[in-house]
Amino acid sequence: MRNLHWVLALLLAIASGAPIAAAQEKPLVLASQGSFFIGGEIKKVPARGGGAQEDITVNQMYVQYQIPPAGSQHVPVVMVHGCCLSSKTWETTPDGRMGWNEYFVRKNRSVYLADQVSRARSGFDGTKINAVRSGVLPPTELPNVLTASHQTAWAVFRFGPKFGTPFPDGQFPVESADELYKQMIPDLNALLPSPNPTWTNMAALAKKLNGAILMGHSESGFFPEQAALIDPAGIRGIISIEMPCVTNLSAAQLSTLAKIPTLVMFGDHLEDVQSGPANWMSSFETCQKFVQQVTDAGGDAQMMHLPRLGIRGNSHMLMQDKNNLQLADLLLAWIDKHVEGKKVTRSR
Amino acid sequence: MRNLHWVLALLLAIASGAPIAAAQEKPLVLASQGSFFIGGEIKKVPARGGGAQEDITVNQMYVQYQIPPAGSQHVPVVMVHGCCLSSKTWETTPDGRMGWNEYFVRKNRSVYLADQVSRARSGFDGTKINAVRSGVLPPTELPNVLTASHQTAWAVFRFGPKFGTPFPDGQFPVESADELYKQMIPDLNALLPSPNPTWTNMAALAKKLNGAILMGHSESGFFPEQAALIDPAGIRGIISIEMPCVTNLSAAQLSTLAKIPTLVMFGDHLEDVQSGPANWMSSFETCQKFVQQVTDAGGDAQMMHLPRLGIRGNSHMLMQDKNNLQLADLLLAWIDKHVEGKKVTRSR
């Protein structure tokens, strides 16, 4: 808790400051925007209609970015979504409020949204499905397509104690849950080789940007660390949100991670959902252990458990919760202090 | 050809006007941006681990939009990509130039990019794949996953007479073809019910926007017309780029389409590729017939075959060709005159 006094100062500043919603009304000015791919490799496949083999590209990662006019004053932020979701995660919330992507841009950060390899605009390798269809491979070779049901989402995303019943203090806009369910798309990560090309591509992206903060959530929560273990060169900071942490890293691996400021964030009600495939308290405990391990290795790692700051009711989808911009301010302040080395003041 | 004198005037204006690339250097100002879903329905699926059935959402369409400050002066434009591609089609070109999405915004048009249902961020219905995996359905029930190889793309997209050999006057930036290949992702449209939910969703989107121009390309080239045949209420204009046209519509259907200004655009070298699954000259001829049918029904339909305007070398991916912004200007001028009823002048 020793690093949290600045957070409390920030909360006071937010409580007394200009209304956050006002930011939505001003025009958004961009120095530039666009999209590109990082990574990707050529794979030989049978030609359509026989004949010589042909080429397809697989394992590439689609990245969409926006750079504000003052973007060069800050370290760029790369946001990577979780299971059964796409970069839509970070955009307009299910109830139509501003997402973290635009809010960070409005706070002068260059933002890069990446669709995980095998998801959304990054595409996936469909050759195995066609091989099963044509009888070349048995059905057991098909990937297990992860599709989260509404019921699974309600439990895993901690909207309430049981399906349809929200927590009284819940921050997720459950009246718009149907819009969240539309974001939930099949997860084909079971098709991926090892190591996950998304990890490699995240490391390469950070390097291409000459330094970036990598942010992951849930399935991708520990991806920034995995990327750093592949190549830490471009990774200036790590933000890991709500996932199980790996706690059996070697001393050499911990030494690598200890050179990168790391923030882990968890929301509320970790033990208050009766069923579902996730065990968030167990995940939280692994991350507490991980944070301690990095700290012991000389690193600047911090667990930000929101209820400890008096911020109650946050779901697993905290970037879409009603207080999402308040949480974004906590991340921005952490970046300013721990990655960019600035003093946090009450005046904003 | 009777409607083409304004096009020639525009070409003169472009030739003498300010450099198009300058637009890239100015900051981009947006009144707002965001994303949402249109359509979608609930489907019952077996629960994970047995028990009662659970719900997933399928057939929704992801839409990403940007609205410029003067956007209300013009009719919004909805862009829908083709086979084995995503909305990336309209963004930064493979060689890093501005895409039509941003150019249209800079020309004060609100732009809506839709990922087709069953593609990219719209997700797909993965239940059939899992049913085959678990032995409930036979492998023949799997969808035919369309994945275009590099070789297929080179032929179908008309980059040159044979793989690796570009047309001498070709407009596609073939030195960056590898970046295009990364955009090519598996097409699962074989999973879709009939009518294609993308058609229904496009019609609903146009209505939600209180009027929009629908633009389709290749696989989706005739989708604007299909959307209009489902519900024309919101569709103010149709831009259909490079696809086979339907030529056996009923008189009632043609009467519906004849109420909507329609532009069909084709590039160059329609007969100059030796192999490949597409027959572009045949497609062109069906569209010439279609345009005539709509015209005969009293409509304002036009075939814009670029070589007839002296614009040579355009590929099938003409929104990514080196002269893509020149072509965008042709579309904008057509919208101004045929949809918004303005006079075209030489001063810009």
mmCIF file of N, CA and C in Angstrom, chain B residues 45-102:
data_model
loop_
_atom_site.group_PDB
_atom_site.id
_atom_site.type_symbol
_atom_site.label_atom_id
_atom_site.label_comp_id
_atom_site.label_asym_id
_atom_site.label_seq_id
_atom_site.Cartn_x
_atom_site.Cartn_y
_atom_site.Cartn_z
ATOM 1 N N VAL B 45 -28.030 -22.558 -27.121
ATOM 2 C CA VAL B 45 -26.959 -23.529 -27.361
ATOM 3 C C VAL B 45 -26.820 -24.424 -26.131
ATOM 4 N N PRO B 46 -26.231 -25.611 -26.320
ATOM 5 C CA PRO B 46 -25.996 -26.478 -25.156
ATOM 6 C C PRO B 46 -25.092 -25.770 -24.150
ATOM 7 N N ALA B 47 -25.398 -25.925 -22.890
ATOM 8 C CA ALA B 47 -24.570 -25.304 -21.860
ATOM 9 C C ALA B 47 -23.219 -25.993 -21.786
ATOM 10 N N ARG B 48 -22.189 -25.235 -21.464
ATOM 11 C CA ARG B 48 -20.879 -25.803 -21.223
ATOM 12 C C ARG B 48 -20.971 -26.719 -20.001
ATOM 13 N N GLY B 49 -20.573 -27.955 -20.158
ATOM 14 C CA GLY B 49 -20.633 -28.880 -19.026
ATOM 15 C C GLY B 49 -22.031 -29.397 -18.749
ATOM 16 N N GLY B 50 -22.923 -29.342 -19.743
ATOM 17 C CA GLY B 50 -24.263 -29.893 -19.560
ATOM 18 C C GLY B 50 -25.200 -28.920 -18.872
ATOM 19 N N GLY B 51 -26.366 -29.397 -18.506
ATOM 20 C CA GLY B 51 -27.356 -28.536 -17.856
ATOM 21 C C GLY B 51 -28.260 -27.861 -18.860
ATOM 22 N N ALA B 52 -29.005 -26.856 -18.392
ATOM 23 C CA ALA B 52 -29.981 -26.168 -19.235
ATOM 24 C C ALA B 52 -29.277 -25.477 -20.404
ATOM 25 N N GLN B 53 -30.045 -25.201 -21.456
ATOM 26 C CA GLN B 53 -29.490 -24.469 -22.586
ATOM 27 C C GLN B 53 -29.116 -23.049 -22.168
ATOM 28 N N GLU B 54 -28.151 -22.494 -22.890
ATOM 29 C CA GLU B 54 -27.757 -21.113 -22.625
ATOM 30 C C GLU B 54 -27.897 -20.298 -23.905
ATOM 31 N N ASP B 55 -27.643 -19.009 -23.790
ATOM 32 C CA ASP B 55 -27.872 -18.085 -24.906
ATOM 33 C C ASP B 55 -26.560 -17.524 -25.439
ATOM 34 N N ILE B 56 -26.476 -17.440 -26.768
ATOM 35 C CA ILE B 56 -25.427 -16.626 -27.381
ATOM 36 C C ILE B 56 -26.110 -15.678 -28.370
ATOM 37 N N THR B 57 -25.405 -14.636 -28.759
ATOM 38 C CA THR B 57 -25.940 -13.707 -29.749
ATOM 39 C C THR B 57 -25.215 -13.931 -31.067
ATOM 40 N N VAL B 58 -25.987 -14.050 -32.145
ATOM 41 C CA VAL B 58 -25.401 -14.262 -33.475
ATOM 42 C C VAL B 58 -26.019 -13.277 -34.487
ATOM 43 N N ASN B 59 -25.343 -13.140 -35.605
ATOM 44 C CA ASN B 59 -25.828 -12.350 -36.748
ATOM 45 C C ASN B 59 -25.811 -10.842 -36.516
ATOM 46 N N GLN B 60 -25.123 -10.407 -35.458
ATOM 47 C CA GLN B 60 -24.943 -8.970 -35.245
ATOM 48 C C GLN B 60 -23.851 -8.438 -36.173
ATOM 49 N N MET B 61 -23.886 -7.134 -36.449
ATOM 50 C CA MET B 61 -22.890 -6.520 -37.341
ATOM 51 C C MET B 61 -22.201 -5.360 -36.633
ATOM 52 N N TYR B 62 -20.892 -5.443 -36.554
ATOM 53 C CA TYR B 62 -20.072 -4.405 -35.910
ATOM 54 C C TYR B 62 -19.910 -3.217 -36.849
ATOM 55 N N VAL B 63 -20.106 -2.023 -36.321
ATOM 56 C CA VAL B 63 -20.012 -0.795 -37.114
ATOM 57 C C VAL B 63 -19.140 0.215 -36.360
ATOM 58 N N GLN B 64 -18.147 0.750 -37.042
ATOM 59 C CA GLN B 64 -17.228 1.733 -36.464
ATOM 60 C C GLN B 64 -17.421 3.027 -37.257
ATOM 61 N N TYR B 65 -17.559 4.149 -36.550
ATOM 62 C CA TYR B 65 -17.904 5.371 -37.275
ATOM 63 C C TYR B 65 -17.064 6.559 -36.840
ATOM 64 N N GLN B 66 -16.975 7.526 -37.747
ATOM 65 C CA GLN B 66 -16.368 8.821 -37.446
ATOM 66 C C GLN B 66 -17.231 9.906 -38.089
ATOM 67 N N ILE B 67 -17.524 10.928 -37.314
ATOM 68 C CA ILE B 67 -18.386 12.021 -37.771
ATOM 69 C C ILE B 67 -17.591 13.322 -37.733
ATOM 70 N N PRO B 68 -17.402 13.968 -38.887
ATOM 71 C CA PRO B 68 -16.662 15.234 -38.895
ATOM 72 C C PRO B 68 -17.570 16.384 -38.416
ATOM 73 N N PRO B 69 -16.962 17.489 -38.038
ATOM 74 C CA PRO B 69 -17.772 18.607 -37.524
ATOM 75 C C PRO B 69 -18.887 19.040 -38.482
ATOM 76 N N ALA B 70 -18.629 19.001 -39.783
ATOM 77 C CA ALA B 70 -19.650 19.423 -40.748
ATOM 78 C C ALA B 70 -20.405 18.228 -41.329
ATOM 79 N N GLY B 71 -20.378 17.113 -40.619
ATOM 80 C CA GLY B 71 -20.973 15.885 -41.143
ATOM 81 C C GLY B 71 -22.446 15.999 -41.482
ATOM 82 N N SER B 72 -23.168 16.841 -40.759
ATOM 83 C CA SER B 72 -24.612 16.927 -40.988
ATOM 84 C C SER B 72 -24.946 17.574 -42.324
ATOM 85 N N GLN B 73 -23.951 18.158 -42.981
ATOM 86 C CA GLN B 73 -24.200 18.769 -44.299
ATOM 87 C C GLN B 73 -24.321 17.722 -45.405
ATOM 88 N N HIS B 74 -23.922 16.493 -45.100
ATOM 89 C CA HIS B 74 -23.907 15.466 -46.136
ATOM 90 C C HIS B 74 -24.587 14.193 -45.655
ATOM 91 N N VAL B 75 -24.945 13.358 -46.599
ATOM 92 C CA VAL B 75 -25.524 12.052 -46.287
ATOM 93 C C VAL B 75 -24.387 11.118 -45.832
ATOM 94 N N PRO B 76 -24.561 10.419 -44.712
ATOM 95 C CA PRO B 76 -23.523 9.483 -44.248
ATOM 96 C C PRO B 76 -23.252 8.385 -45.284
ATOM 97 N N VAL B 77 -22.047 7.851 -45.235
ATOM 98 C CA VAL B 77 -21.644 6.799 -46.162
ATOM 99 C C VAL B 77 -21.270 5.538 -45.363
ATOM 100 N N VAL B 78 -21.884 4.415 -45.725
ATOM 101 C CA VAL B 78 -21.596 3.119 -45.099
ATOM 102 C C VAL B 78 -20.756 2.301 -46.071
ATOM 103 N N MET B 79 -19.585 1.850 -45.619
ATOM 104 C CA MET B 79 -18.697 1.069 -46.481
ATOM 105 C C MET B 79 -18.648 -0.379 -45.989
ATOM 106 N N VAL B 80 -18.885 -1.321 -46.907
ATOM 107 C CA VAL B 80 -18.874 -2.743 -46.547
ATOM 108 C C VAL B 80 -17.887 -3.475 -47.470
ATOM 109 N N HIS B 81 -16.961 -4.186 -46.854
ATOM 110 C CA HIS B 81 -15.851 -4.866 -47.533
ATOM 111 C C HIS B 81 -16.290 -6.142 -48.255
ATOM 112 N N GLY B 82 -15.362 -6.733 -49.000
ATOM 113 C CA GLY B 82 -15.643 -7.927 -49.786
ATOM 114 C C GLY B 82 -15.145 -9.220 -49.154
ATOM 115 N N CYS B 83 -15.098 -10.245 -50.007
ATOM 116 C CA CYS B 83 -14.730 -11.590 -49.538
ATOM 117 C C CYS B 83 -13.348 -11.619 -48.943
ATOM 118 N N CYS B 84 -13.220 -12.381 -47.833
ATOM 119 C CA CYS B 84 -11.899 -12.701 -47.288
ATOM 120 C C CYS B 84 -11.167 -11.446 -46.844
ATOM 121 N N LEU B 85 -11.946 -10.427 -46.553
ATOM 122 C CA LEU B 85 -11.387 -9.157 -46.102
ATOM 123 C C LEU B 85 -12.237 -8.646 -44.940
ATOM 124 N N SER B 86 -11.778 -7.561 -44.317
ATOM 125 C CA SER B 86 -12.535 -6.889 -43.260
ATOM 126 C C SER B 86 -12.608 -5.407 -43.595
ATOM 127 N N SER B 87 -13.099 -4.601 -42.653
ATOM 128 C CA SER B 87 -13.145 -3.156 -42.875
ATOM 129 C C SER B 87 -11.757 -2.548 -43.046
ATOM 130 N N LYS B 88 -10.731 -3.285 -42.747
ATOM 131 C CA LYS B 88 -9.362 -2.835 -43.037
ATOM 132 C C LYS B 88 -9.228 -2.401 -44.499
ATOM 133 N N THR B 89 -10.029 -3.014 -45.372
ATOM 134 C CA THR B 89 -10.093 -2.659 -46.795
ATOM 135 C C THR B 89 -10.043 -1.152 -47.038
ATOM 136 N N TRP B 90 -10.795 -0.410 -46.215
ATOM 137 C CA TRP B 90 -11.019 1.016 -46.465
ATOM 138 C C TRP B 90 -10.025 1.912 -45.738
ATOM 139 N N GLU B 91 -9.203 1.322 -44.891
ATOM 140 C CA GLU B 91 -8.287 2.109 -44.058
ATOM 141 C C GLU B 91 -6.944 2.280 -44.772
ATOM 142 N N THR B 92 -5.941 2.677 -44.013
ATOM 143 C CA THR B 92 -4.583 2.842 -44.534
ATOM 144 C C THR B 92 -4.275 1.782 -45.597
ATOM 145 N N THR B 93 -3.774 2.207 -46.743
ATOM 146 C CA THR B 93 -3.499 1.265 -47.833
ATOM 147 C C THR B 93 -2.288 0.395 -47.493
ATOM 148 N N PRO B 94 -2.101 -0.713 -48.224
ATOM 149 C CA PRO B 94 -0.954 -1.587 -47.929
ATOM 150 C C PRO B 94 0.386 -0.856 -47.958
ATOM 151 N N ASP B 95 0.491 0.189 -48.768
ATOM 152 C CA ASP B 95 1.748 0.954 -48.802
ATOM 153 C C ASP B 95 1.687 2.213 -47.937
ATOM 154 N N GLY B 96 0.699 2.278 -47.032
ATOM 155 C CA GLY B 96 0.723 3.312 -46.000
ATOM 156 C C GLY B 96 0.085 4.644 -46.345
ATOM 157 N N ARG B 97 -0.682 4.704 -47.434
ATOM 158 C CA ARG B 97 -1.372 5.949 -47.765
ATOM 159 C C ARG B 97 -2.763 6.005 -47.112
ATOM 160 N N MET B 98 -3.379 7.169 -47.192
ATOM 161 C CA MET B 98 -4.691 7.354 -46.590
ATOM 162 C C MET B 98 -5.743 6.520 -47.318
ATOM 163 N N GLY B 99 -6.622 5.884 -46.556
ATOM 164 C CA GLY B 99 -7.721 5.128 -47.139
ATOM 165 C C GLY B 99 -8.945 5.991 -47.361
ATOM 166 N N TRP B 100 -9.934 5.387 -48.019
ATOM 167 C CA TRP B 100 -11.172 6.119 -48.304
ATOM 168 C C TRP B 100 -11.907 6.522 -47.022
ATOM 169 N N ASN B 101 -11.786 5.701 -45.979
ATOM 170 C CA ASN B 101 -12.525 6.036 -44.757
ATOM 171 C C ASN B 101 -12.142 7.432 -44.272
ATOM 172 N N GLU B 102 -10.847 7.671 -44.115
ATOM 173 C CA GLU B 102 -10.412 8.971 -43.599
ATOM 174 C C GLU B 102 -10.615 10.078 -44.625
#
